[in-house]
Structure formats: structure tokens, C-alpha cells
């Protein structure tokens, strides 16, 4: 639950930066990832732990592809359409991998997943629009990359050290992207602020919590619980931005959270 709250907060900060400020996606991605790396490095130093053998390049590449794809896609996508494409790709990636590894859903769990997906569609429906091809491909790629990053985290022994190593490596990819697009760079102080908060707190520390939780979750369950992120993000809009509570939001929230409960609940074999 803590990880999902962090993800929902991260979604709000990213949307604020990319939709309401002038910061360019490459600069936002670099500042976000670099801030996460610095914050986690400080945590590692506080623990007096070593970064040796922490993280790996494949996970760092998946983290970078997710962060960059998300940033560039949201420039041209409506929030609702982006959420549907992103979480649809995450679900497909993680659930298919779970099936490949022998995980199976019973009838109740399949019903729960369908209910949760329907709830997600209802929640984001007002923001749905015909998506541009490039933005759609970028968001789908971001979803697949996040699914891969999550799956690779299931074997992490030290969530803090592994996440720190991945962020440090991903920051190098983000720096290369930012330098290659320097001619299009645009620094916006509000956007930089959102990127720092997103990277240092809701991404860096949130991903540590997520990696800590993954070892106790099946791939299918880990996929399903992430459908709660749009619901929590909408709740943040209600609590922090004064948005109205609508019947559609109540219905969608019950459907998504109830569906997730059916997926992760397992009958005691005794």
C-alpha cells in the first residue's frame, strides 16, 4: 500500500511537470532519475553500506526506458489514455510472465482481474481520446519496461542497495539522452522542482518499498495491485486539489479495489 501511494504521488508530480510547466521531457527524466540516485546514495551512506554488486545494467536500462518513455509519451497523450495504455502493458507483461513461470489464476481471480480492469476504464473514461501513434508506442514501451523492472526486483535481497545501483546506472542513460537533445532543452524552475520531488521521494524511496514488497508477491498479484495507482491518484486530486467526489469515481474505486482483493486473496488449502 505504501508503494502504491508513492506511485500515485509520483504520477501527480509527473503530470504536473509535463502538462503544466515548460520543462522538456529529456531534462525532466534526467533530473528525476539523478535526484533519485542522489537521495538513495545518501541513504546508503547513512547505513554505511557498500554499493558493490548492487543493481545491474539490464534493470537500470529497464528503469530508464520506463522513465524516458513515460515522460515523452505524456507530452502528447491525455492522462486517461496514458494510464490505460501504461497499466495495460504492465498487466500483460507481468501476468504473461507469471503464466510462463507456472502461476495460474482461478475463476475468482480471473473475475477479480476483469472487474478491476473494467473499473480502471470507467475511472479514466472521460480522459480517453484517440491516441497518437508515437505517444501510444512510447507509453506501451514504458509499461513493458516497468513490468520487466518489477519482475527483476523479485529476487532483490537488499532493496535499498539494488535500487540505488539501478538508479545510479540509469542516471548515466538519462544524462546521455539529455545531452543528445540539448538543443531542445528548456529549464523550468517549477518543472525542476517537481522532477526533484518525483525522483528523490516518490520514485527513489517508493521503488525501494516496491522492491521490498515484491519478494512476497506473485507476479500476477504484483501486476494486479498496481491497478490501484490511478484510483489513489484520483483520491489525491480530491484531497489535495479540491476535485469533486463523483459517483463514477466511487463506482470505479470499488470495482478496482474489490477486483484486486479477489486477485490477491487465496483460500487456505486446509
Short mmCIF file of C-alpha atoms in Angstrom, two decimals:
data_model
loop_
_atom_site.label_atom_id
_atom_site.label_comp_id
_atom_site.label_asym_id
_atom_site.label_seq_id
_atom_site.Cartn_x
_atom_site.Cartn_y
_atom_site.Cartn_z
CA UNK A 1 0.00 0.00 0.00
CA UNK A 2 2.86 2.38 0.80
CA UNK A 3 4.44 1.66 -2.60
CA UNK A 4 1.16 2.30 -4.42
CA UNK A 5 0.68 5.61 -2.56
CA UNK A 6 4.21 6.60 -3.64
CA UNK A 7 3.43 5.64 -7.25
CA UNK A 8 0.20 7.64 -7.21
CA UNK A 9 2.01 10.68 -5.81
CA UNK A 10 4.69 10.23 -8.44
CA UNK A 11 2.03 10.20 -11.15
CA UNK A 12 0.63 13.50 -9.87
CA UNK A 13 4.05 15.20 -9.80
CA UNK A 14 4.97 13.91 -13.26
CA UNK A 15 1.70 15.09 -14.76
CA UNK A 16 2.05 18.49 -13.10
CA UNK A 17 5.56 18.91 -14.51
CA UNK A 18 4.94 17.61 -18.01
CA UNK A 19 1.48 19.16 -18.50
CA UNK A 20 1.65 22.45 -16.60
CA UNK A 21 5.28 23.59 -16.86
CA UNK A 22 7.61 24.20 -19.77
CA UNK A 23 10.31 21.67 -18.82
CA UNK A 24 11.24 19.34 -21.69
CA UNK A 25 10.85 15.54 -21.25
CA UNK A 26 14.58 14.74 -21.53
CA UNK A 27 15.58 17.25 -18.85
CA UNK A 28 12.73 16.10 -16.61
CA UNK A 29 13.81 12.47 -16.99
CA UNK A 30 17.44 13.23 -16.15
CA UNK A 31 16.63 15.40 -13.12
CA UNK A 32 14.13 12.82 -11.87
CA UNK A 33 16.50 9.86 -12.15
CA UNK A 34 19.55 11.79 -10.94
CA UNK A 35 17.64 13.09 -7.90
CA UNK A 36 16.57 9.56 -7.07
CA UNK A 37 20.18 8.35 -7.36
CA UNK A 38 21.46 11.12 -5.05
CA UNK A 39 18.75 10.54 -2.44
CA UNK A 40 19.36 6.80 -2.39
CA UNK A 41 23.14 7.28 -2.29
CA UNK A 42 22.69 9.41 0.83
CA UNK A 43 20.59 6.64 2.37
CA UNK A 44 23.30 4.09 1.56
CA UNK A 45 25.94 6.30 3.17
CA UNK A 46 23.80 6.73 6.28
CA UNK A 47 23.64 2.94 6.55
CA UNK A 48 27.40 2.74 5.88
CA UNK A 49 26.63 0.09 3.30
CA UNK A 50 28.56 -0.67 0.12
CA UNK A 51 27.31 -0.29 -3.43
CA UNK A 52 29.45 -3.19 -4.63
CA UNK A 53 27.40 -5.68 -6.66
CA UNK A 54 24.28 -3.55 -6.18
CA UNK A 55 21.87 -3.26 -9.06
CA UNK A 56 22.65 -4.29 -12.62
CA UNK A 57 22.68 -2.82 -16.10
CA UNK A 58 19.62 -4.68 -17.52
CA UNK A 59 17.42 -3.45 -14.64
CA UNK A 60 18.88 0.06 -14.97
CA UNK A 61 18.10 0.05 -18.70
CA UNK A 62 14.51 -1.05 -18.00
CA UNK A 63 14.18 1.71 -15.39
CA UNK A 64 15.50 4.30 -17.85
CA UNK A 65 13.26 3.13 -20.71
CA UNK A 66 10.23 3.36 -18.41
CA UNK A 67 11.13 6.85 -17.12
CA UNK A 68 12.00 8.26 -20.55
CA UNK A 69 9.10 6.61 -22.37
CA UNK A 70 6.65 7.85 -19.74
CA UNK A 71 7.96 11.42 -19.93
CA UNK A 72 7.92 11.72 -23.72
CA UNK A 73 4.57 9.93 -24.09
CA UNK A 74 2.70 12.17 -21.65
CA UNK A 75 3.56 15.27 -23.69
CA UNK A 76 1.09 14.17 -26.36
CA UNK A 77 -1.27 11.83 -24.50
CA UNK A 78 -4.31 12.61 -22.38
CA UNK A 79 -3.92 11.46 -18.78
CA UNK A 80 -6.69 8.86 -19.00
CA UNK A 81 -5.43 7.36 -22.25
CA UNK A 82 -1.87 7.27 -20.93
CA UNK A 83 -2.91 5.50 -17.72
CA UNK A 84 -4.88 2.88 -19.63
CA UNK A 85 -2.01 2.14 -22.05
CA UNK A 86 0.63 2.11 -19.29
CA UNK A 87 -1.17 -0.18 -16.89
CA UNK A 88 -2.48 -2.39 -19.67
CA UNK A 89 1.10 -3.02 -20.78
CA UNK A 90 2.24 -3.62 -17.19
CA UNK A 91 -0.56 -6.15 -16.65
CA UNK A 92 0.16 -8.02 -19.86
CA UNK A 93 3.92 -8.19 -19.22
CA UNK A 94 3.77 -9.37 -15.61
CA UNK A 95 0.79 -11.71 -15.90
CA UNK A 96 2.15 -13.42 -19.03
CA UNK A 97 5.49 -13.89 -17.27
CA UNK A 98 3.68 -15.32 -14.26
CA UNK A 99 1.89 -17.82 -16.52
CA UNK A 100 5.23 -18.70 -18.10
CA UNK A 101 6.57 -19.47 -14.62
CA UNK A 102 3.62 -21.68 -13.78
CA UNK A 103 1.40 -19.24 -11.89
CA UNK A 104 -2.30 -19.70 -12.54
CA UNK A 105 -5.42 -17.70 -11.72
CA UNK A 106 -8.55 -19.46 -10.56
CA UNK A 107 -12.02 -18.42 -11.73
CA UNK A 108 -12.50 -15.97 -8.84
CA UNK A 109 -9.12 -14.33 -9.51
CA UNK A 110 -9.82 -14.01 -13.24
CA UNK A 111 -13.18 -12.42 -12.40
CA UNK A 112 -11.43 -10.05 -9.99
CA UNK A 113 -8.90 -9.01 -12.64
CA UNK A 114 -11.66 -8.34 -15.17
CA UNK A 115 -13.64 -6.29 -12.62
CA UNK A 116 -10.52 -4.26 -11.74
CA UNK A 117 -9.76 -3.58 -15.42
CA UNK A 118 -13.35 -2.50 -16.08
CA UNK A 119 -13.13 -0.21 -13.06
CA UNK A 120 -9.94 1.32 -14.47
CA UNK A 121 -11.64 2.00 -17.82
CA UNK A 122 -14.61 3.62 -16.05
CA UNK A 123 -12.25 5.76 -13.94
CA UNK A 124 -10.22 7.13 -16.87
CA UNK A 125 -13.04 7.14 -19.44
CA UNK A 126 -13.59 10.95 -19.52
CA UNK A 127 -9.92 11.43 -20.42
CA UNK A 128 -9.88 8.84 -23.20
CA UNK A 129 -9.24 10.08 -26.71
CA UNK A 130 -7.87 8.73 -29.95
CA UNK A 131 -4.17 8.46 -29.06
CA UNK A 132 -1.34 9.49 -31.40
CA UNK A 133 0.69 6.53 -32.65
CA UNK A 134 4.11 7.68 -31.39
CA UNK A 135 2.83 8.59 -27.93
CA UNK A 136 0.97 5.29 -27.69
CA UNK A 137 4.06 3.26 -28.64
CA UNK A 138 6.17 5.17 -26.11
CA UNK A 139 3.66 4.57 -23.29
CA UNK A 140 3.27 0.89 -24.15
CA UNK A 141 7.06 0.58 -24.18
CA UNK A 142 7.21 2.31 -20.80
CA UNK A 143 4.66 -0.16 -19.41
CA UNK A 144 6.57 -3.19 -20.68
CA UNK A 145 9.82 -1.78 -19.28
CA UNK A 146 8.24 -1.16 -15.87
CA UNK A 147 6.85 -4.70 -15.87
CA UNK A 148 10.34 -6.05 -16.59
CA UNK A 149 11.89 -3.84 -13.90
CA UNK A 150 9.32 -5.08 -11.37
CA UNK A 151 9.84 -8.73 -12.28
CA UNK A 152 13.60 -8.41 -11.94
CA UNK A 153 13.10 -6.97 -8.46
CA UNK A 154 11.51 -10.17 -7.14
CA UNK A 155 14.97 -11.62 -6.45
CA UNK A 156 16.45 -8.49 -4.86
CA UNK A 157 17.98 -9.25 -1.44
CA UNK A 158 18.79 -5.70 -0.35
CA UNK A 159 16.10 -3.43 -1.81
CA UNK A 160 17.92 -0.19 -0.91
CA UNK A 161 21.28 -1.21 -2.36
CA UNK A 162 19.80 -2.74 -5.51
CA UNK A 163 17.53 0.25 -6.19
CA UNK A 164 20.41 2.67 -5.60
CA UNK A 165 22.65 0.82 -8.03
CA UNK A 166 19.91 0.76 -10.65
CA UNK A 167 19.25 4.50 -10.28
CA UNK A 168 22.95 5.40 -10.50
CA UNK A 169 23.30 3.40 -13.71
CA UNK A 170 20.01 4.70 -15.15
CA UNK A 171 21.18 8.28 -14.48
CA UNK A 172 24.00 7.70 -16.98
CA UNK A 173 21.49 6.68 -19.65
CA UNK A 174 19.33 9.70 -18.80
CA UNK A 175 22.37 12.00 -19.00
CA UNK A 176 23.24 10.67 -22.46
CA UNK A 177 19.66 11.27 -23.61
CA UNK A 178 19.60 14.79 -22.19
CA UNK A 179 22.94 15.69 -23.82
CA UNK A 180 21.85 14.29 -27.19
CA UNK A 181 18.73 16.51 -27.09
CA UNK A 182 20.44 19.57 -25.58
CA UNK A 183 19.22 21.75 -28.46
CA UNK A 184 15.63 21.14 -27.32
CA UNK A 185 16.33 21.61 -23.62
CA UNK A 186 14.18 24.01 -21.66
CA UNK A 187 14.71 24.62 -17.96
CA UNK A 188 11.62 25.48 -15.98
CA UNK A 189 12.14 26.02 -12.23
CA UNK A 190 8.72 24.66 -11.28
CA UNK A 191 9.30 21.66 -13.52
CA UNK A 192 12.74 21.08 -11.98
CA UNK A 193 11.18 21.20 -8.52
CA UNK A 194 8.54 18.62 -9.45
CA UNK A 195 11.24 16.43 -11.01
CA UNK A 196 13.38 16.55 -7.85
CA UNK A 197 10.45 15.62 -5.60
CA UNK A 198 9.37 12.91 -8.03
CA UNK A 199 12.87 11.47 -8.25
CA UNK A 200 14.12 11.75 -4.68
CA UNK A 201 10.96 10.83 -2.80
CA UNK A 202 8.12 9.25 -4.75
CA UNK A 203 10.39 7.41 -7.22
CA UNK A 204 13.61 6.62 -5.33
CA UNK A 205 12.18 5.77 -1.93
CA UNK A 206 8.93 4.47 -3.42
CA UNK A 207 10.81 1.98 -5.60
CA UNK A 208 12.79 0.75 -2.58
CA UNK A 209 9.49 -0.02 -0.85
CA UNK A 210 8.22 -1.73 -4.01
CA UNK A 211 11.30 -3.93 -4.32
CA UNK A 212 10.91 -4.83 -0.63
CA UNK A 213 7.31 -5.92 -1.25
CA UNK A 214 7.91 -7.86 -4.46
CA UNK A 215 9.62 -10.82 -2.82
CA UNK A 216 6.35 -11.68 -1.08
CA UNK A 217 4.08 -11.30 -4.12
CA UNK A 218 3.36 -13.49 -7.11
CA UNK A 219 3.91 -11.80 -10.48
CA UNK A 220 0.16 -11.85 -11.16
CA UNK A 221 -0.64 -10.29 -7.78
CA UNK A 222 2.11 -7.68 -8.19
CA UNK A 223 0.58 -6.77 -11.55
CA UNK A 224 -2.96 -6.54 -10.20
CA UNK A 225 -2.21 -4.33 -7.19
CA UNK A 226 -0.76 -1.64 -9.46
CA UNK A 227 -4.23 -1.03 -10.90
CA UNK A 228 -4.90 0.83 -7.64
CA UNK A 229 -2.50 3.64 -8.63
CA UNK A 230 -4.98 5.64 -10.78
CA UNK A 231 -7.58 5.30 -8.01
CA UNK A 232 -5.15 6.62 -5.40
CA UNK A 233 -4.01 9.40 -7.75
CA UNK A 234 -7.63 10.46 -8.20
CA UNK A 235 -8.05 10.39 -4.41
CA UNK A 236 -5.04 12.69 -4.16
CA UNK A 237 -6.72 15.08 -6.55
CA UNK A 238 -9.82 15.07 -4.35
CA UNK A 239 -7.91 15.59 -1.09
CA UNK A 240 -5.18 17.97 -2.28
CA UNK A 241 -6.61 19.75 -5.32
CA UNK A 242 -10.23 20.08 -4.23
CA UNK A 243 -11.63 17.94 -7.04
CA UNK A 244 -15.20 16.74 -6.61
CA UNK A 245 -16.14 13.24 -5.47
CA UNK A 246 -18.28 11.78 -8.24
CA UNK A 247 -20.44 8.67 -8.44
CA UNK A 248 -18.18 7.45 -11.26
CA UNK A 249 -15.13 7.70 -9.00
CA UNK A 250 -16.88 5.81 -6.18
CA UNK A 251 -18.05 3.05 -8.53
CA UNK A 252 -14.65 2.74 -10.21
CA UNK A 253 -12.80 2.68 -6.89
CA UNK A 254 -14.99 -0.09 -5.50
CA UNK A 255 -14.56 -2.09 -8.72
CA UNK A 256 -10.77 -1.67 -8.90
CA UNK A 257 -10.03 -2.27 -5.22
CA UNK A 258 -12.60 -5.07 -4.93
CA UNK A 259 -11.21 -6.74 -8.04
CA UNK A 260 -7.67 -6.52 -6.69
CA UNK A 261 -8.85 -8.07 -3.42
CA UNK A 262 -10.26 -11.05 -5.35
CA UNK A 263 -6.98 -11.50 -7.23
CA UNK A 264 -4.67 -11.44 -4.21
CA UNK A 265 -6.99 -13.37 -1.85
CA UNK A 266 -6.24 -17.08 -1.73
CA UNK A 267 -8.25 -19.70 0.12
CA UNK A 268 -6.39 -21.55 2.87
CA UNK A 269 -5.86 -25.07 1.39
CA UNK A 270 -6.77 -26.57 4.76
#
